[in-house]
PDB file of C-alpha atoms in Angstrom:
ATOM      1  CA  MET A   1      -0.107  21.445 -14.753  1.00 40.00           C
ATOM      2  CA  SER A   2      -3.256  20.290 -16.578  1.00 44.00           C
ATOM      3  CA  LEU A   3      -2.723  17.975 -19.433  1.00 47.00           C
ATOM      4  CA  VAL A   4      -6.598  18.123 -21.807  1.00 48.00           C
ATOM      5  CA  VAL A   5      -7.413  14.543 -23.660  1.00 49.00           C
ATOM      6  CA  LYS A   6     -10.649  14.356 -26.389  1.00 51.00           C
ATOM      7  CA  GLU A   7     -11.010  10.708 -26.473  1.00 53.00           C
ATOM      8  CA  PRO A   8     -13.355   7.810 -27.781  1.00 53.00           C
ATOM      9  CA  PHE A   9     -15.350   6.278 -24.457  1.00 53.00           C
ATOM     10  CA  LEU A  10     -17.432   3.566 -23.686  1.00 53.00           C
ATOM     11  CA  VAL A  11     -20.464   3.814 -21.902  1.00 50.00           C
ATOM     12  CA  PRO A  12     -20.773   1.371 -19.236  1.00 48.00           C
ATOM     13  CA  GLU A  13     -24.540   1.006 -18.894  1.00 46.00           C
ATOM     14  CA  ASN A  14     -25.480   0.986 -22.615  1.00 51.00           C
ATOM     15  CA  GLY A  15     -22.258   0.094 -24.954  1.00 53.00           C
ATOM     16  CA  ASP A  16     -22.250   3.575 -26.087  1.00 55.00           C
ATOM     17  CA  HIS A  17     -19.240   5.120 -28.040  1.00 53.00           C
ATOM     18  CA  ILE A  18     -19.070   9.012 -27.157  1.00 54.00           C
ATOM     19  CA  MET A  19     -16.367  11.603 -27.504  1.00 55.00           C
ATOM     20  CA  LEU A  20     -14.823  12.562 -24.350  1.00 54.00           C
ATOM     21  CA  THR A  21     -13.231  15.336 -23.363  1.00 55.00           C
ATOM     22  CA  LEU A  22     -10.715  14.780 -20.600  1.00 55.00           C
ATOM     23  CA  THR A  23      -8.306  17.327 -18.371  1.00 50.00           C
ATOM     24  CA  SER A  24      -6.207  15.952 -15.873  1.00 47.00           C
ATOM     25  CA  LEU A  25      -5.644  17.723 -12.615  1.00 43.00           C
ATOM     26  CA  MET A  26      -2.322  17.083 -10.751  1.00 40.00           C
ATOM     27  CA  LEU A  27      -2.729  16.608  -7.035  1.00 38.00           C
ATOM     28  CA  SER A  28      -0.128  16.199  -4.285  1.00 37.00           C
ATOM     29  CA  LYS A  29       2.564  13.347  -5.043  1.00 39.00           C
ATOM     30  CA  GLY A  30       1.790  12.925  -8.501  1.00 42.00           C
ATOM     31  CA  LEU A  31      -1.247  11.902  -7.773  1.00 40.00           C
ATOM     32  CA  SER A  32      -3.457  12.313 -11.321  1.00 44.00           C
ATOM     33  CA  THR A  33      -7.427  12.604 -11.211  1.00 46.00           C
ATOM     34  CA  TRP A  34      -9.322  12.954 -14.618  1.00 48.00           C
ATOM     35  CA  GLN A  35     -12.724  14.817 -14.884  1.00 49.00           C
ATOM     36  CA  ALA A  36     -14.816  14.915 -17.513  1.00 49.00           C
ATOM     37  CA  LEU A  37     -15.506  18.222 -19.487  1.00 49.00           C
ATOM     38  CA  GLY A  38     -19.451  18.932 -19.722  1.00 50.00           C
ATOM     39  CA  ASP A  39     -22.297  18.632 -17.548  1.00 44.00           C
ATOM     40  CA  ASP A  40     -23.216  15.000 -17.820  1.00 45.00           C
ATOM     41  CA  GLU A  41     -23.822  13.963 -14.606  1.00 42.00           C
ATOM     42  CA  LEU A  42     -23.058  10.005 -15.491  1.00 43.00           C
ATOM     43  CA  LEU A  43     -19.632  11.284 -17.119  1.00 45.00           C
ATOM     44  CA  MET A  44     -19.207  13.143 -14.060  1.00 38.00           C
ATOM     45  CA  LYS A  45     -19.507  10.145 -11.781  1.00 40.00           C
ATOM     46  CA  THR A  46     -17.935   7.572 -14.534  1.00 45.00           C
ATOM     47  CA  MET A  47     -14.751   9.211 -14.463  1.00 44.00           C
ATOM     48  CA  SER A  48     -14.020  10.817 -11.276  1.00 40.00           C
ATOM     49  CA  LEU A  49     -11.704   8.354 -10.864  1.00 44.00           C
ATOM     50  CA  ILE A  50      -8.272   8.309  -8.887  1.00 40.00           C
ATOM     51  CA  PHE A  51      -5.407   6.498 -11.149  1.00 41.00           C
ATOM     52  CA  ALA A  52      -2.452   6.535  -8.749  1.00 42.00           C
ATOM     53  CA  ASP A  53      -4.050   4.787  -6.463  1.00 53.00           C
ATOM     54  CA  ASN A  54      -5.837   2.089  -7.490  1.00 78.00           C
ATOM     55  CA  GLN A  55      -3.675  -0.873  -9.138  1.00 87.00           C
ATOM     56  CA  CYS A  56      -4.639  -3.527 -12.553  1.00 91.00           C
ATOM     57  CA  VAL A  57      -5.889  -6.143 -11.107  1.00 91.00           C
ATOM     58  CA  PHE A  58      -5.248  -8.989 -13.520  1.00 92.00           C
ATOM     59  CA  PRO A  59      -6.906 -11.373 -15.029  1.00 93.00           C
ATOM     60  CA  PHE A  60     -10.136  -9.558 -15.467  1.00 95.00           C
ATOM     61  CA  ASP A  61     -13.000 -10.819 -17.206  1.00 95.00           C
ATOM     62  CA  TYR A  62     -14.541  -8.120 -19.310  1.00 94.00           C
ATOM     63  CA  SER A  63     -17.643  -8.828 -21.568  1.00 92.00           C
ATOM     64  CA  GLY A  64     -17.288 -12.268 -21.586  1.00 93.00           C
ATOM     65  CA  LYS A  65     -13.845 -12.416 -22.169  1.00 94.00           C
ATOM     66  CA  ARG A  66     -10.415 -13.482 -19.670  1.00 94.00           C
ATOM     67  CA  TYR A  67      -7.932 -10.967 -19.945  1.00 95.00           C
ATOM     68  CA  PHE A  68      -4.101 -11.531 -18.432  1.00 93.00           C
ATOM     69  CA  ASP A  69      -3.135  -8.240 -20.064  1.00 93.00           C
ATOM     70  CA  CYS A  70      -4.297  -3.898 -20.542  1.00 94.00           C
ATOM     71  CA  THR A  71      -6.115  -4.166 -23.454  1.00 92.00           C
ATOM     72  CA  LYS A  72      -7.753  -1.415 -25.406  1.00 92.00           C
ATOM     73  CA  ASP A  73     -11.032  -3.428 -26.382  1.00 91.00           C
ATOM     74  CA  GLY A  74     -13.061  -0.493 -26.791  1.00 86.00           C
ATOM     75  CA  SER A  75     -10.502   2.107 -26.789  1.00 87.00           C
ATOM     76  CA  LEU A  76      -7.860   3.996 -28.488  1.00 88.00           C
ATOM     77  CA  TYR A  77      -5.376   3.488 -25.498  1.00 89.00           C
ATOM     78  CA  SER A  78      -4.910   0.839 -23.425  1.00 90.00           C
ATOM     79  CA  TRP A  79      -6.426   0.273 -20.229  1.00 91.00           C
ATOM     80  CA  CYS A  80      -6.896  -2.134 -17.172  1.00 92.00           C
ATOM     81  CA  SER A  81      -9.996  -3.076 -14.642  1.00 91.00           C
ATOM     82  CA  LEU A  82      -9.195  -2.332 -10.763  1.00 90.00           C
ATOM     83  CA  THR A  83     -11.345  -5.625 -10.078  1.00 91.00           C
ATOM     84  CA  THR A  84     -11.552  -8.706 -11.263  1.00 93.00           C
ATOM     85  CA  SER A  85     -14.808  -8.869 -12.765  1.00 94.00           C
ATOM     86  CA  TYR A  86     -15.347  -5.307 -14.420  1.00 92.00           C
ATOM     87  CA  SER A  87     -17.811  -3.327 -12.767  1.00 87.00           C
ATOM     88  CA  GLY A  88     -16.999   0.006 -14.594  1.00 86.00           C
ATOM     89  CA  ARG A  89     -13.633   0.715 -12.314  1.00 86.00           C
ATOM     90  CA  TRP A  90     -11.165   1.391 -14.581  1.00 89.00           C
ATOM     91  CA  ARG A  91      -8.191   3.555 -15.795  1.00 87.00           C
ATOM     92  CA  TYR A  92      -5.504   3.561 -19.048  1.00 89.00           C
ATOM     93  CA  CYS A  93      -2.286   1.464 -18.180  1.00 90.00           C
ATOM     94  CA  THR A  94       0.925   3.222 -17.907  1.00 86.00           C
ATOM     95  CA  ASP A  95       4.244   1.129 -19.723  1.00 84.00           C
ATOM     96  CA  THR A  96       4.664  -0.682 -15.625  1.00 86.00           C
ATOM     97  CA  ASP A  97       0.999  -2.103 -15.600  1.00 88.00           C
ATOM     98  CA  PHE A  98       1.707  -4.290 -18.395  1.00 88.00           C
ATOM     99  CA  ALA A  99       2.488  -7.748 -17.933  1.00 89.00           C
ATOM    100  CA  LYS A 100       5.652  -9.260 -16.422  1.00 92.00           C
ATOM    101  CA  CYS A 101       6.723 -12.407 -17.173  1.00 95.00           C
ATOM    102  CA  VAL A 102       6.078 -15.591 -14.976  1.00 96.00           C
ATOM    103  CA  PHE A 103       9.280 -18.031 -14.152  1.00 97.00           C
ATOM    104  CA  PRO A 104       8.919 -20.400 -14.138  1.00 98.00           C
ATOM    105  CA  PHE A 105       5.960 -21.691 -16.257  1.00 98.00           C
ATOM    106  CA  ILE A 106       4.577 -24.233 -18.211  1.00 98.00           C
ATOM    107  CA  TYR A 107       4.652 -24.966 -22.118  1.00 98.00           C
ATOM    108  CA  ASN A 108       4.125 -27.991 -23.419  1.00 97.00           C
ATOM    109  CA  GLY A 109       4.280 -29.795 -20.118  1.00 96.00           C
ATOM    110  CA  GLN A 110       7.786 -28.621 -19.954  1.00 97.00           C
ATOM    111  CA  LYS A 111       9.033 -26.170 -17.605  1.00 98.00           C
ATOM    112  CA  PHE A 112      10.763 -23.229 -18.840  1.00 98.00           C
ATOM    113  CA  TYR A 113      12.853 -21.371 -16.628  1.00 98.00           C
ATOM    114  CA  LYS A 114      13.459 -18.636 -18.723  1.00 98.00           C
ATOM    115  CA  CYS A 115      12.186 -16.971 -22.005  1.00 98.00           C
ATOM    116  CA  THR A 116      12.345 -19.826 -24.595  1.00 97.00           C
ATOM    117  CA  THR A 117      12.117 -19.682 -29.070  1.00 97.00           C
ATOM    118  CA  ALA A 118       9.943 -22.992 -28.350  1.00 96.00           C
ATOM    119  CA  GLY A 119       6.533 -23.009 -30.757  1.00 94.00           C
ATOM    120  CA  SER A 120       7.784 -20.083 -31.806  1.00 92.00           C
ATOM    121  CA  LEU A 121       8.190 -19.779 -35.904  1.00 91.00           C
ATOM    122  CA  LEU A 122      10.254 -16.726 -36.326  1.00 93.00           C
ATOM    123  CA  TRP A 123      12.414 -17.822 -33.542  1.00 95.00           C
ATOM    124  CA  ASN A 124      11.260 -14.960 -31.125  1.00 95.00           C
ATOM    125  CA  TYR A 125      12.031 -15.431 -27.844  1.00 97.00           C
ATOM    126  CA  TRP A 126       8.595 -15.085 -25.564  1.00 97.00           C
ATOM    127  CA  CYS A 127       7.693 -15.894 -21.709  1.00 96.00           C
ATOM    128  CA  SER A 128       3.964 -16.877 -20.524  1.00 97.00           C
ATOM    129  CA  VAL A 129       2.383 -14.124 -18.123  1.00 95.00           C
ATOM    130  CA  THR A 130       0.884 -16.617 -15.979  1.00 95.00           C
ATOM    131  CA  ALA A 131       2.694 -20.192 -14.455  1.00 96.00           C
ATOM    132  CA  ASP A 132       0.923 -21.927 -17.035  1.00 97.00           C
ATOM    133  CA  TYR A 133       1.077 -21.630 -20.823  1.00 97.00           C
ATOM    134  CA  ASP A 134      -0.980 -24.441 -21.610  1.00 96.00           C
ATOM    135  CA  ARG A 135      -3.739 -23.521 -19.128  1.00 95.00           C
ATOM    136  CA  ASP A 136      -4.205 -19.860 -19.545  1.00 94.00           C
ATOM    137  CA  GLY A 137      -2.134 -19.463 -23.193  1.00 93.00           C
ATOM    138  CA  ALA A 138      -1.492 -16.058 -22.184  1.00 93.00           C
ATOM    139  CA  TRP A 139       2.261 -14.590 -23.229  1.00 94.00           C
ATOM    140  CA  ARG A 140       4.085 -12.039 -24.253  1.00 92.00           C
ATOM    141  CA  TYR A 141       7.503 -11.037 -25.883  1.00 93.00           C
ATOM    142  CA  CYS A 142      10.998 -10.891 -23.563  1.00 94.00           C
TER     143      CYS A 142
END
């Protein structure tokens, strides 16, 4: 079975956005490779990525910013880099790729061993996705 998706795609070499039609090709053991439909050699080279064997790397740097979680920067869908400094290798995120809580973590100089409402105006539980929130400022809701 294959899946066809139309997705605006950021071309890393020049920063342009183009509409790209992708098709997934199912391989053995649930592996899936995505290929661009068309004749453009750059797109074929860029999109010939095997997703299942490549793990998201956090944090990663992209366009001068550090990411501790999947991002939609340049895309309609969440994606991650496969290298610590984005070099064109990426994949779309799945539910299991998003940042996990890290315990214990430091917030305002204090260690937390579980989700907290500290600092939350609406009393929502949250956690840091790194060991030091004070340094990194990376968090998620629990």
